Tab-separated table of C-alpha atoms and ligand atoms in Angstrom:
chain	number	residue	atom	x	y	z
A	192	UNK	CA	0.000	0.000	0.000
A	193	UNK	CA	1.202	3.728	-1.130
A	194	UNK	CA	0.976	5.550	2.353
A	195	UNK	CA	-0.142	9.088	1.171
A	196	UNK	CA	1.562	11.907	3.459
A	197	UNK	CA	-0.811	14.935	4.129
A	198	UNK	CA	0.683	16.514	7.289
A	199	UNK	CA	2.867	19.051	5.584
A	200	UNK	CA	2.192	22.073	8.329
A	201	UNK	CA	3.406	19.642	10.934
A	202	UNK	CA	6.516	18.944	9.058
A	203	UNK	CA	7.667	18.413	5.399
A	204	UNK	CA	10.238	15.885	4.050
A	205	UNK	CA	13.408	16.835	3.733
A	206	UNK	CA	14.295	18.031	-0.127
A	207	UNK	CA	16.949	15.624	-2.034
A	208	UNK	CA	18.800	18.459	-3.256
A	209	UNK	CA	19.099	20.167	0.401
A	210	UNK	CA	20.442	16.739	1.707
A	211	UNK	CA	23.140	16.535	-1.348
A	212	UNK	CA	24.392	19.916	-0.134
A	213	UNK	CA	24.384	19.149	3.545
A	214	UNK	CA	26.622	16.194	2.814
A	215	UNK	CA	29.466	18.130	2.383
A	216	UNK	CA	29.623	19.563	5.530
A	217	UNK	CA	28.898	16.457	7.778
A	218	UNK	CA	32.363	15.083	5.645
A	219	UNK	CA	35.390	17.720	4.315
A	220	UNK	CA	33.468	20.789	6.001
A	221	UNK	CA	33.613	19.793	8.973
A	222	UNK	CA	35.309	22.761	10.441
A	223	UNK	CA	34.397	25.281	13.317
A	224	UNK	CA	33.384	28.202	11.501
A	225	UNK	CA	35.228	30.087	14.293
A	226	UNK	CA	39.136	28.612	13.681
A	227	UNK	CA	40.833	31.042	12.311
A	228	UNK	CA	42.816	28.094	9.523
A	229	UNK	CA	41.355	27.516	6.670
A	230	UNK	CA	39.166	24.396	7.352
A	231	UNK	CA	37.229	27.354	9.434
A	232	UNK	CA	37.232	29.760	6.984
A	233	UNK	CA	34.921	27.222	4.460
A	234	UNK	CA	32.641	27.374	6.807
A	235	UNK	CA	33.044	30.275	7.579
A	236	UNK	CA	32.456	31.575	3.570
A	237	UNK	CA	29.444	29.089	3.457
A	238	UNK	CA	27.373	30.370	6.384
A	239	UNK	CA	27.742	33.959	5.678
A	240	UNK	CA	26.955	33.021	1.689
A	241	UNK	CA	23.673	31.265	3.580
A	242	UNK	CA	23.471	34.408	6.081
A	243	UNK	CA	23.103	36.868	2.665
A	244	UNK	CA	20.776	34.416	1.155
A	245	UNK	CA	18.603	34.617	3.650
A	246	UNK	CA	18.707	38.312	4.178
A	247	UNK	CA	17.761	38.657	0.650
A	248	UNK	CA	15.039	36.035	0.624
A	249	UNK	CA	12.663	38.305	3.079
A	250	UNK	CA	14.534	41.649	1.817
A	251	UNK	CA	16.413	42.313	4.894
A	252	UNK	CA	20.459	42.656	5.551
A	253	UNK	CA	22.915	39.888	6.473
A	254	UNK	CA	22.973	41.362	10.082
A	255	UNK	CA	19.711	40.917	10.711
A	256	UNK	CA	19.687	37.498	10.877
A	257	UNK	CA	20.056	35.235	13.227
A	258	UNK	CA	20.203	31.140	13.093
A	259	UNK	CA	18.299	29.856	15.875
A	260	UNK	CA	17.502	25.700	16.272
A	261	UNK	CA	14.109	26.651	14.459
A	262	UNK	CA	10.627	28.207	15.405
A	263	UNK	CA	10.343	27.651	18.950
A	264	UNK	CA	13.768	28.825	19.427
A	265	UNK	CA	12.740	32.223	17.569
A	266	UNK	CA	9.616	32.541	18.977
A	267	UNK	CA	11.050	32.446	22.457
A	268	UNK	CA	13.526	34.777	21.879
A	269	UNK	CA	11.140	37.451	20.510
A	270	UNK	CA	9.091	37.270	23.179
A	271	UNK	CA	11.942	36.980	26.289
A	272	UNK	CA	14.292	38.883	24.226
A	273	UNK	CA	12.217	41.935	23.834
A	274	UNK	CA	10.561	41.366	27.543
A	275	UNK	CA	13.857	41.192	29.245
A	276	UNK	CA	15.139	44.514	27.589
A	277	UNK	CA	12.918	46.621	28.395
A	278	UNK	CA	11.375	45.411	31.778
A	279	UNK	CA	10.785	48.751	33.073
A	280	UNK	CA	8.598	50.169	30.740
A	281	UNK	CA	5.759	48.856	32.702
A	282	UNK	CA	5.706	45.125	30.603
A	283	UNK	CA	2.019	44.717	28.569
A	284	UNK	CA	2.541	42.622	25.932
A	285	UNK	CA	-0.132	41.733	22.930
A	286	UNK	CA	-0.659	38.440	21.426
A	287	UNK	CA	-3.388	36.717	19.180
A	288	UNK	CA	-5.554	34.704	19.958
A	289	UNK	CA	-4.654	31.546	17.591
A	290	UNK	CA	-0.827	31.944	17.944
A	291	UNK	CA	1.465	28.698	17.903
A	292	UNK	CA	2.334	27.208	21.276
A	293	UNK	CA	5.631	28.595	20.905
A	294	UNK	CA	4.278	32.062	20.851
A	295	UNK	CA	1.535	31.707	23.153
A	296	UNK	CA	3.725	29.582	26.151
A	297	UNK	CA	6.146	31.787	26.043
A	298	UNK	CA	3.625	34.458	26.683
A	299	UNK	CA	2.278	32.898	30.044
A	300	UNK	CA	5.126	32.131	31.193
A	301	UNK	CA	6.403	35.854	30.845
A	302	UNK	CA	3.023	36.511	32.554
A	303	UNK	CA	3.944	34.284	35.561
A	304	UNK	CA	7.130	36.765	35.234
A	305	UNK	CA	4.991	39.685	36.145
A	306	UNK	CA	4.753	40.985	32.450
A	307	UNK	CA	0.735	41.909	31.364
A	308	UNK	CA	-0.616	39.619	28.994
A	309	UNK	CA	-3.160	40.852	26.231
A	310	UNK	CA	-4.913	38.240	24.002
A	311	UNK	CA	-6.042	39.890	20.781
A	312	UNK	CA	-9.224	38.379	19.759
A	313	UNK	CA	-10.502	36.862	16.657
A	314	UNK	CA	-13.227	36.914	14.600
A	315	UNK	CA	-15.485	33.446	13.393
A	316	UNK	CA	-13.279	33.652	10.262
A	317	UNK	CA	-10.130	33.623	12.299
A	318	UNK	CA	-8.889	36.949	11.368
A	319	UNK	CA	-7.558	39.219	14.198
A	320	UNK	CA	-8.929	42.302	15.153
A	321	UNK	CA	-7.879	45.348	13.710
A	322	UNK	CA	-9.829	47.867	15.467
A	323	UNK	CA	-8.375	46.409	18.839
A	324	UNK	CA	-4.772	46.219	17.819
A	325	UNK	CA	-5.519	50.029	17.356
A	326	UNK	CA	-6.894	51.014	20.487
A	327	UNK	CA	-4.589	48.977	22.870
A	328	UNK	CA	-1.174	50.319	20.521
A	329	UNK	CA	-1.700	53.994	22.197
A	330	UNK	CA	-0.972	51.914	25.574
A	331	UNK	CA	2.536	51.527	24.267
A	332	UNK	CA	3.263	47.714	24.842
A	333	UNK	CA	6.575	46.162	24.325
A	334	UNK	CA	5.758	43.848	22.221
A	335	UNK	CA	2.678	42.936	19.729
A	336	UNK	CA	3.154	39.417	18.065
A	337	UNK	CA	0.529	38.170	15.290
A	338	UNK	CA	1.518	34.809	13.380
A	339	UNK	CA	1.699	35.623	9.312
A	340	UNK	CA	-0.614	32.507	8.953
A	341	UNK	CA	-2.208	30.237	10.970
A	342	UNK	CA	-0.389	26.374	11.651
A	343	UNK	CA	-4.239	24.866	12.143
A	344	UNK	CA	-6.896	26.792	9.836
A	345	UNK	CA	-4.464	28.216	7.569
A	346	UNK	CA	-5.516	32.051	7.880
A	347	UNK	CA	-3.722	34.530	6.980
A	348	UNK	CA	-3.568	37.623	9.259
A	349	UNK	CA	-3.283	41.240	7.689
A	350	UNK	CA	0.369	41.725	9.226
A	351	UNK	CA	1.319	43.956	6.642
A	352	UNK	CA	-1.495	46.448	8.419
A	353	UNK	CA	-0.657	45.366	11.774
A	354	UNK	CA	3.071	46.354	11.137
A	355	UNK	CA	2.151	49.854	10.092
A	356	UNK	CA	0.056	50.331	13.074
A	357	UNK	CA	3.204	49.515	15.184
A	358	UNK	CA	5.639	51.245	12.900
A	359	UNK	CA	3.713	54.485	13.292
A	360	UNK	CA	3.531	54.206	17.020
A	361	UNK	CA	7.368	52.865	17.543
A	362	UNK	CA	5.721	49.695	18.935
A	363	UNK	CA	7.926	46.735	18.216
A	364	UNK	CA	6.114	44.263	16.256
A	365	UNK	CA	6.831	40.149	16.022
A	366	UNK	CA	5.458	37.743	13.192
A	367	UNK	CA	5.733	34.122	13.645
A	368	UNK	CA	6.080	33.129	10.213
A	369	UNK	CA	6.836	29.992	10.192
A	370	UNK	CA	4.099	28.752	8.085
A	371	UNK	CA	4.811	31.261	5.059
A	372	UNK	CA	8.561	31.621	4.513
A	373	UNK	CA	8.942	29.677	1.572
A	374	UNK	CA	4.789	29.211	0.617
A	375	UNK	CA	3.587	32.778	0.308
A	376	UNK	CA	6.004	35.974	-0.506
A	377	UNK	CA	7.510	37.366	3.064
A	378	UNK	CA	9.078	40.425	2.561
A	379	UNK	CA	9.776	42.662	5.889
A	380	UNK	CA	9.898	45.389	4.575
A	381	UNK	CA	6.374	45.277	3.565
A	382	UNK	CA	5.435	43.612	6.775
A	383	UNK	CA	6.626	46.369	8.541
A	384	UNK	CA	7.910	43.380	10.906
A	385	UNK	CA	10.995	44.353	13.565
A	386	UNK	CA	11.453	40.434	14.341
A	387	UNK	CA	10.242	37.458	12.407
A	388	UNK	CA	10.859	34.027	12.617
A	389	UNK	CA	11.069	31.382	10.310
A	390	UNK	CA	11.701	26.858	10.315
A	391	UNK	CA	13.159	25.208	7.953
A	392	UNK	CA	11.505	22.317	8.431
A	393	UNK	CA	8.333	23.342	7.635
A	394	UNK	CA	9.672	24.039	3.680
A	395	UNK	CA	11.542	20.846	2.811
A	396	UNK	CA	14.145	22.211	5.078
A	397	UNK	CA	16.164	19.738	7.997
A	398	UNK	CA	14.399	20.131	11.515
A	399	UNK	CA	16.275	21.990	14.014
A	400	UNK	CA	17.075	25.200	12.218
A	401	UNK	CA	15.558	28.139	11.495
A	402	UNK	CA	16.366	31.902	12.094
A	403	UNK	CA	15.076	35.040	13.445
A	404	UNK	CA	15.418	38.488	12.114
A	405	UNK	CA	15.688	41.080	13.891
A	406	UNK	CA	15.586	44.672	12.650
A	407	UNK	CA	18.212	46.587	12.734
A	408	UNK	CA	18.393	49.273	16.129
A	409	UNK	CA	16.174	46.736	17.862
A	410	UNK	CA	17.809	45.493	21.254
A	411	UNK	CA	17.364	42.216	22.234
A	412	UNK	CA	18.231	40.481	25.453
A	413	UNK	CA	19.707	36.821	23.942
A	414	UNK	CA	18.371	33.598	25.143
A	415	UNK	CA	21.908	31.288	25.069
A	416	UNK	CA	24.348	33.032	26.489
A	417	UNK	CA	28.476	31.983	26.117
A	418	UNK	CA	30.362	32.358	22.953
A	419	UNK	CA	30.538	35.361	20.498
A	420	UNK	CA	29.143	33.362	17.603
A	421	UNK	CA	25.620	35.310	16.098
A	422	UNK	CA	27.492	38.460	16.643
A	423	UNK	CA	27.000	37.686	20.455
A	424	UNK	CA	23.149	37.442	20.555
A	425	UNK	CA	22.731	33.374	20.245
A	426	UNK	CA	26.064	31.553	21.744
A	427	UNK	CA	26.793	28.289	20.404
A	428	UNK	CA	29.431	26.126	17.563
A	429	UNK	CA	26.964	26.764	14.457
A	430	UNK	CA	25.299	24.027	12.999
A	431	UNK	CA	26.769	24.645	9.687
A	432	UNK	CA	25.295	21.289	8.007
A	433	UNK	CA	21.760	22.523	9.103
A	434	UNK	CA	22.512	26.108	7.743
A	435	UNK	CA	23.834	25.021	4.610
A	436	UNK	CA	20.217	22.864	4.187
A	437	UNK	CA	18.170	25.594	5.281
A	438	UNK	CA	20.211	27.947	2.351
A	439	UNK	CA	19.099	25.529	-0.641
A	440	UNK	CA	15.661	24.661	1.201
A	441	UNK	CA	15.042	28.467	-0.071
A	442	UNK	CA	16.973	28.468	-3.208
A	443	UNK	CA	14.867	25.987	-4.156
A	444	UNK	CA	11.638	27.735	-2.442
A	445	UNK	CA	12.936	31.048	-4.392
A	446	UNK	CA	11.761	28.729	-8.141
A	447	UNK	CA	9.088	27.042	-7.132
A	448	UNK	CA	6.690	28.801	-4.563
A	449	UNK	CA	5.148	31.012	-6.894
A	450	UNK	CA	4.097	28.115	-9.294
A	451	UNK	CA	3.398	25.189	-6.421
A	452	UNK	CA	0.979	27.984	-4.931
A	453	UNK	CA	-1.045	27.697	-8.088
A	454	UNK	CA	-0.993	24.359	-8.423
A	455	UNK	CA	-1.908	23.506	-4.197
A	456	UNK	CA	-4.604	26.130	-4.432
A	457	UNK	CA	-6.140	24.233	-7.039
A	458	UNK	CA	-6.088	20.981	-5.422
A	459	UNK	CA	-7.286	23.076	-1.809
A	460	UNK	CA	-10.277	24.433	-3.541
A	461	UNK	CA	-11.138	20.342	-5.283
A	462	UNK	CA	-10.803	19.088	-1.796
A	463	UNK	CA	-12.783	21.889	0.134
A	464	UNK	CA	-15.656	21.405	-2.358
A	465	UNK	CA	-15.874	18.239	-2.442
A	466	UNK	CA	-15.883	17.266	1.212
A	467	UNK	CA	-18.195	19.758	1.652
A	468	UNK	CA	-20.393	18.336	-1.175
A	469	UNK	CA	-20.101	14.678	0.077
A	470	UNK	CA	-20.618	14.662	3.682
A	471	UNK	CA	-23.440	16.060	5.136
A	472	UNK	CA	-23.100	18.251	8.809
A	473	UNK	CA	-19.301	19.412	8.009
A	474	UNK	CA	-18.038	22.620	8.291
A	475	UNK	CA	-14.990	24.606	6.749
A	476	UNK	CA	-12.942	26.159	9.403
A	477	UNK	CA	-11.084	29.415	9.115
A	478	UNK	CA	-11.775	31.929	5.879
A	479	UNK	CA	-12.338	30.441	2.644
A	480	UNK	CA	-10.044	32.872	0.905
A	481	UNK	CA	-7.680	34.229	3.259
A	482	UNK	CA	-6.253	30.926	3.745
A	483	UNK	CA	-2.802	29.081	2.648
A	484	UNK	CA	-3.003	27.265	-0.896
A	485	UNK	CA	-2.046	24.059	1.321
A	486	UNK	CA	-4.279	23.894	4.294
A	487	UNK	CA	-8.164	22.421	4.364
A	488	UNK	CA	-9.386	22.211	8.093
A	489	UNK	CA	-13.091	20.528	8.536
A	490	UNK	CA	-15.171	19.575	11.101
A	491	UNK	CA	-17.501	16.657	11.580
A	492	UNK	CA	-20.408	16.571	13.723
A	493	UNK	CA	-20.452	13.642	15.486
A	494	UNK	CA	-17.650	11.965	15.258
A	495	UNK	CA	-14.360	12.098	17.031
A	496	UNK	CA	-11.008	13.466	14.902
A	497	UNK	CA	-9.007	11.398	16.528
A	498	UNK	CA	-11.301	8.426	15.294
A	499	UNK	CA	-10.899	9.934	11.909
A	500	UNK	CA	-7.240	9.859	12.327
A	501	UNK	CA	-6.730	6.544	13.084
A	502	UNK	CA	-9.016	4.657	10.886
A	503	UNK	CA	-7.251	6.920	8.200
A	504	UNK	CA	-3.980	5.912	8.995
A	505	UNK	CA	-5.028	2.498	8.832
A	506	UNK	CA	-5.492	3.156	5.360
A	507	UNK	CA	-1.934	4.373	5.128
A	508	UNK	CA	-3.383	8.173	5.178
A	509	UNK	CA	-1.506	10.483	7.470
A	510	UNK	CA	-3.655	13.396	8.492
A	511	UNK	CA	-3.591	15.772	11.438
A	512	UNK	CA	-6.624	16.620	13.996
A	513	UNK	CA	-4.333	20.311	14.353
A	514	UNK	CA	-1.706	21.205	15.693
A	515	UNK	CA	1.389	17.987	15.928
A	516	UNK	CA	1.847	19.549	19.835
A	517	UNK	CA	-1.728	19.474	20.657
A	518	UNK	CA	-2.333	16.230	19.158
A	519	UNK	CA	-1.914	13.739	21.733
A	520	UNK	CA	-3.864	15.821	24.634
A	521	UNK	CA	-7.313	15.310	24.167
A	522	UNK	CA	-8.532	19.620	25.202
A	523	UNK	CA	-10.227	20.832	21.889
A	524	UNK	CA	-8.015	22.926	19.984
A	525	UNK	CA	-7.798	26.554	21.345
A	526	UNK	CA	-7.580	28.229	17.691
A	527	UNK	CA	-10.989	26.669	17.054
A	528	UNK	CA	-12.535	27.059	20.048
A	529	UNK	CA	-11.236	30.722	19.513
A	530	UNK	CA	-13.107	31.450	16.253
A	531	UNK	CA	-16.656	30.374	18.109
A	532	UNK	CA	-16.386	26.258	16.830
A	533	UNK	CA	-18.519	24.441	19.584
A	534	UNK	CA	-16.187	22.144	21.868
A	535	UNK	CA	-17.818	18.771	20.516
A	536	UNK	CA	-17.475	20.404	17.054
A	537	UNK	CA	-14.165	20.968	17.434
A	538	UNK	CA	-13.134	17.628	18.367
A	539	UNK	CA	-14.953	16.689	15.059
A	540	UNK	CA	-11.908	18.416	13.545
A	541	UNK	CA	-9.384	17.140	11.111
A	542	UNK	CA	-6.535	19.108	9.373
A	543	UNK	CA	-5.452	18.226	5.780
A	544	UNK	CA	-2.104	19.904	4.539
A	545	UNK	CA	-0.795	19.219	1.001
A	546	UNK	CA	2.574	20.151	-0.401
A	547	UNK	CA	5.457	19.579	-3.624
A	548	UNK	CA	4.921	15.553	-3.502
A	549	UNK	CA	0.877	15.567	-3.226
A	550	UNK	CA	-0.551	14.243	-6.317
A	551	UNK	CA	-4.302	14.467	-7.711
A	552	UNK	CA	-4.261	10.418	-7.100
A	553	UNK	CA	-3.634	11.362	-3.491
A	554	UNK	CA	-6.059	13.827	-3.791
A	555	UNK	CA	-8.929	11.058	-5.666
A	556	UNK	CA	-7.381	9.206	-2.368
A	557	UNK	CA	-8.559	11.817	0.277
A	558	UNK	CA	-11.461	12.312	-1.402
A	559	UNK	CA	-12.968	8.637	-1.527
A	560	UNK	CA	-11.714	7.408	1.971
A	561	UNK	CA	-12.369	10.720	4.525
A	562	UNK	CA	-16.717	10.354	3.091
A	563	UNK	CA	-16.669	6.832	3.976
A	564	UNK	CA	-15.084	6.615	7.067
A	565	UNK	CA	-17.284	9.310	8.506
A	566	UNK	CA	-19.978	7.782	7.652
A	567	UNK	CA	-19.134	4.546	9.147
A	568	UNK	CA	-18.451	6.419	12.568
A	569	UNK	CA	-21.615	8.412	12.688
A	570	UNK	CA	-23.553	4.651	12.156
A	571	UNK	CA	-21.760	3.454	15.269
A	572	UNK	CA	-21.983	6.607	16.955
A	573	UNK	CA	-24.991	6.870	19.506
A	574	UNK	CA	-25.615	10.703	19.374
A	575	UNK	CA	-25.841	10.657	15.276
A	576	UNK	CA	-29.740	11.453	14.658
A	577	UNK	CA	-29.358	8.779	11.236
A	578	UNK	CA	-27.037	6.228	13.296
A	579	UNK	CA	-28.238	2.569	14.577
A	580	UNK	CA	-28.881	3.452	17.663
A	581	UNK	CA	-30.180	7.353	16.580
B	876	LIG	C1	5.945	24.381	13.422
B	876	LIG	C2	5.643	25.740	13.929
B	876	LIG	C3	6.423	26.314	14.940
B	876	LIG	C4	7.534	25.573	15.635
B	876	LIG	O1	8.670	25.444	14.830
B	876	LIG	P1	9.803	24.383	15.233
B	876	LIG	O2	10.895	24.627	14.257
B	876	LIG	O3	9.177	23.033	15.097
B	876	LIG	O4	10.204	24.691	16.638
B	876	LIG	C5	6.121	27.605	15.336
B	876	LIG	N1	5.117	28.289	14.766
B	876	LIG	C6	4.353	27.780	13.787
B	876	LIG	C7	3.262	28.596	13.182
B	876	LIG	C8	4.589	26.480	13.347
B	876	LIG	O5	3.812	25.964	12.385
């Protein structure tokens, strides 16, 4: 049996090319970029070469970035990073409602820290809102941080505006955007973003490395403390094998997005409709439109996602009920519960995200096996109206 891989926003396999040029540098380049003979200086050349690559992917300079060990790493240092700065400036910080664990953790625990914590709410579409941003920016927080797009339901957040609203105020402003880099155009200069952060593993990418970018003139108190490596603001050897991956992850990004959004769109909007069409009592969750070409997010009535999953896996389908870290907890999912989805709804839920090996077989896949096996729940399941015991 093919086993048909549609978990993409949890993580993507790694790209053939990227692990070609990794190779290198677990063999020959194996040097510490910071000896000053020459087996240093390769790797030296080949991180900054990655460094300005980067820079130029989002349209930002080679000193803005910073390698990190990947989203959570990033995320965390945003949040402390700005937090521990500037402490005394009386410490309210904004975040969204459907932000990533590794935004929204490191929130409480600055909370526990003494720092006031500000959930921006969200409307049943899953967009934040605007018109509070506005009103709580002339309080002056430290920090605002609103995910580019959405790990679960696949929005995507008007951060461009949100930026501006920050920019014009001098209020720093964070984007996890983790789910974009490499899918969707990121530029930060449009974003108006002073930090952003950014996985590799979540665009064909290894796991383990990603970087942050921090604006330039923005001070940030680092997380890993020790050597001078990251011009001083993340200590540790750098993991130049993992860099050099995450460099051709977006080379390769840089050809393809703008062609693979087309074609995942298209195979988004077949897999919306007809779900939609073939099971009755489903719902689409997060904005039609405003949504990543990969992501599909449904609920079920009646049935239990994690039911969904597992008789779908038995099929050799891997799909998600949201978020990989929430996934073996059994609490609904607090993005949906956010945009107004009933709790038993919510557990209904199942996320589907396609990406560069999903094929319209895979698709014709999906499409026959998710109908039936819902049905075949619901007929087992005593609270469904046309079940046998309804
Ligand atoms: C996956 C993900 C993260 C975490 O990234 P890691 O590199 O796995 O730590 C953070 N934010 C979002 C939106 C994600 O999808």
């Amino acid at each position: 049996m093919e086993r048909v891989y549609l978990d993409y926003a949890a993580t993507t396999p790694v790209h053939p090319e990227v692990i070609e040029a990794m190779i290198p540098f677990f063999r020959e380049k194996f040097g510490n970029a910071s000896s000053l003979y020459s087996f240093g200086q390769e790797t030296r050349g080949a991180l900054e070469e990655v460094r300005q690559r980067t820079a130029d992917f989002i349209g930002a300079a080679p000193e803005e970035i910073i390698f990190t060990s990947g989203g959570s790493e990033s995320n965390n240092m945003a949040l402390k990073g700005i937090a521990w700065t500037a402490r005394e400036r009386g410490g309210r910080i904004l975040v969204s409602a459907v932000e990533h664990h590794a935004v929204s953790e490191p929130a409480a625990f600055l909370k526990k820290q003494g720092f006031e914590m500000v959930r921006i709410p969200v409307d049943g579409q899953g967009v934040v809102d605007l018109d509070f941003i506005r009103r709580e920016i002339d309080k002056k927080p430290l920090l605002v941080s609103v995910m580019h797009a959405n790990n679960e339901i696949g929005v995507v957040q008007p951060v461009a505006e949100i930026g501006r609203l920050c920019r014009e105020r001098e209020v720093v402003f964070h984007t996890d955007a983790v789910q974009t880099v490499g899918h969707l155009p990121v530029s930060v200069r449009e974003l108006n973003a002073d930090l952003l952060s950014c996985s590799a593993h979540k665009l064909y990418g290894p796991k383990g490395i990603g970087f942050l970018y921090v604006r330039r003139g923005i001070r940030l108190s680092p997380l890993i403390h020790g050597g001078d490596q990251e011009r001083r603001r993340r200590a540790g050897t750098e993991n130049l094998p993992a860099i050099v991956g995450l460099g051709k992850a977006l080379e390769i990004a840089g050809r393809e997005m703008e062609a693979e959004g087309v074609r995942l769109t298209g195979y988004r909007d077949r897999l919306i409709d007809g779900l939609l069409k073939k099971v009755p009592d489903c719902r689409l969750n997060g904005d039609r439109d405003r949504r990543l070409p990969n992501n599909v997010n449904i609920s079920f009535a009646y049935v239990e996602g994690e039911s969904v999953l597992l008789n779908l896996d038995f099929e050799g389908i891997a799909v998600s009920t949201g978020s990989a870290c929430t996934s073996s907890s059994l609490e609904a999912s607090a993005v949906l519960l956010a945009i107004g989805v009933p709790a038993e709804l919510a557990h209904g839920s199942i996320r589907i995200t396609m990406g560069k090996w999903t094929t319209e077989a895979e698709l014709d896949r999906i499409l026959e096996a998710l109908p039936r096996v819902v049905a075949k729940l619901r007929a087992m399941s005593p609270l469904y109206p046309g079940g046998k015991n309804g």
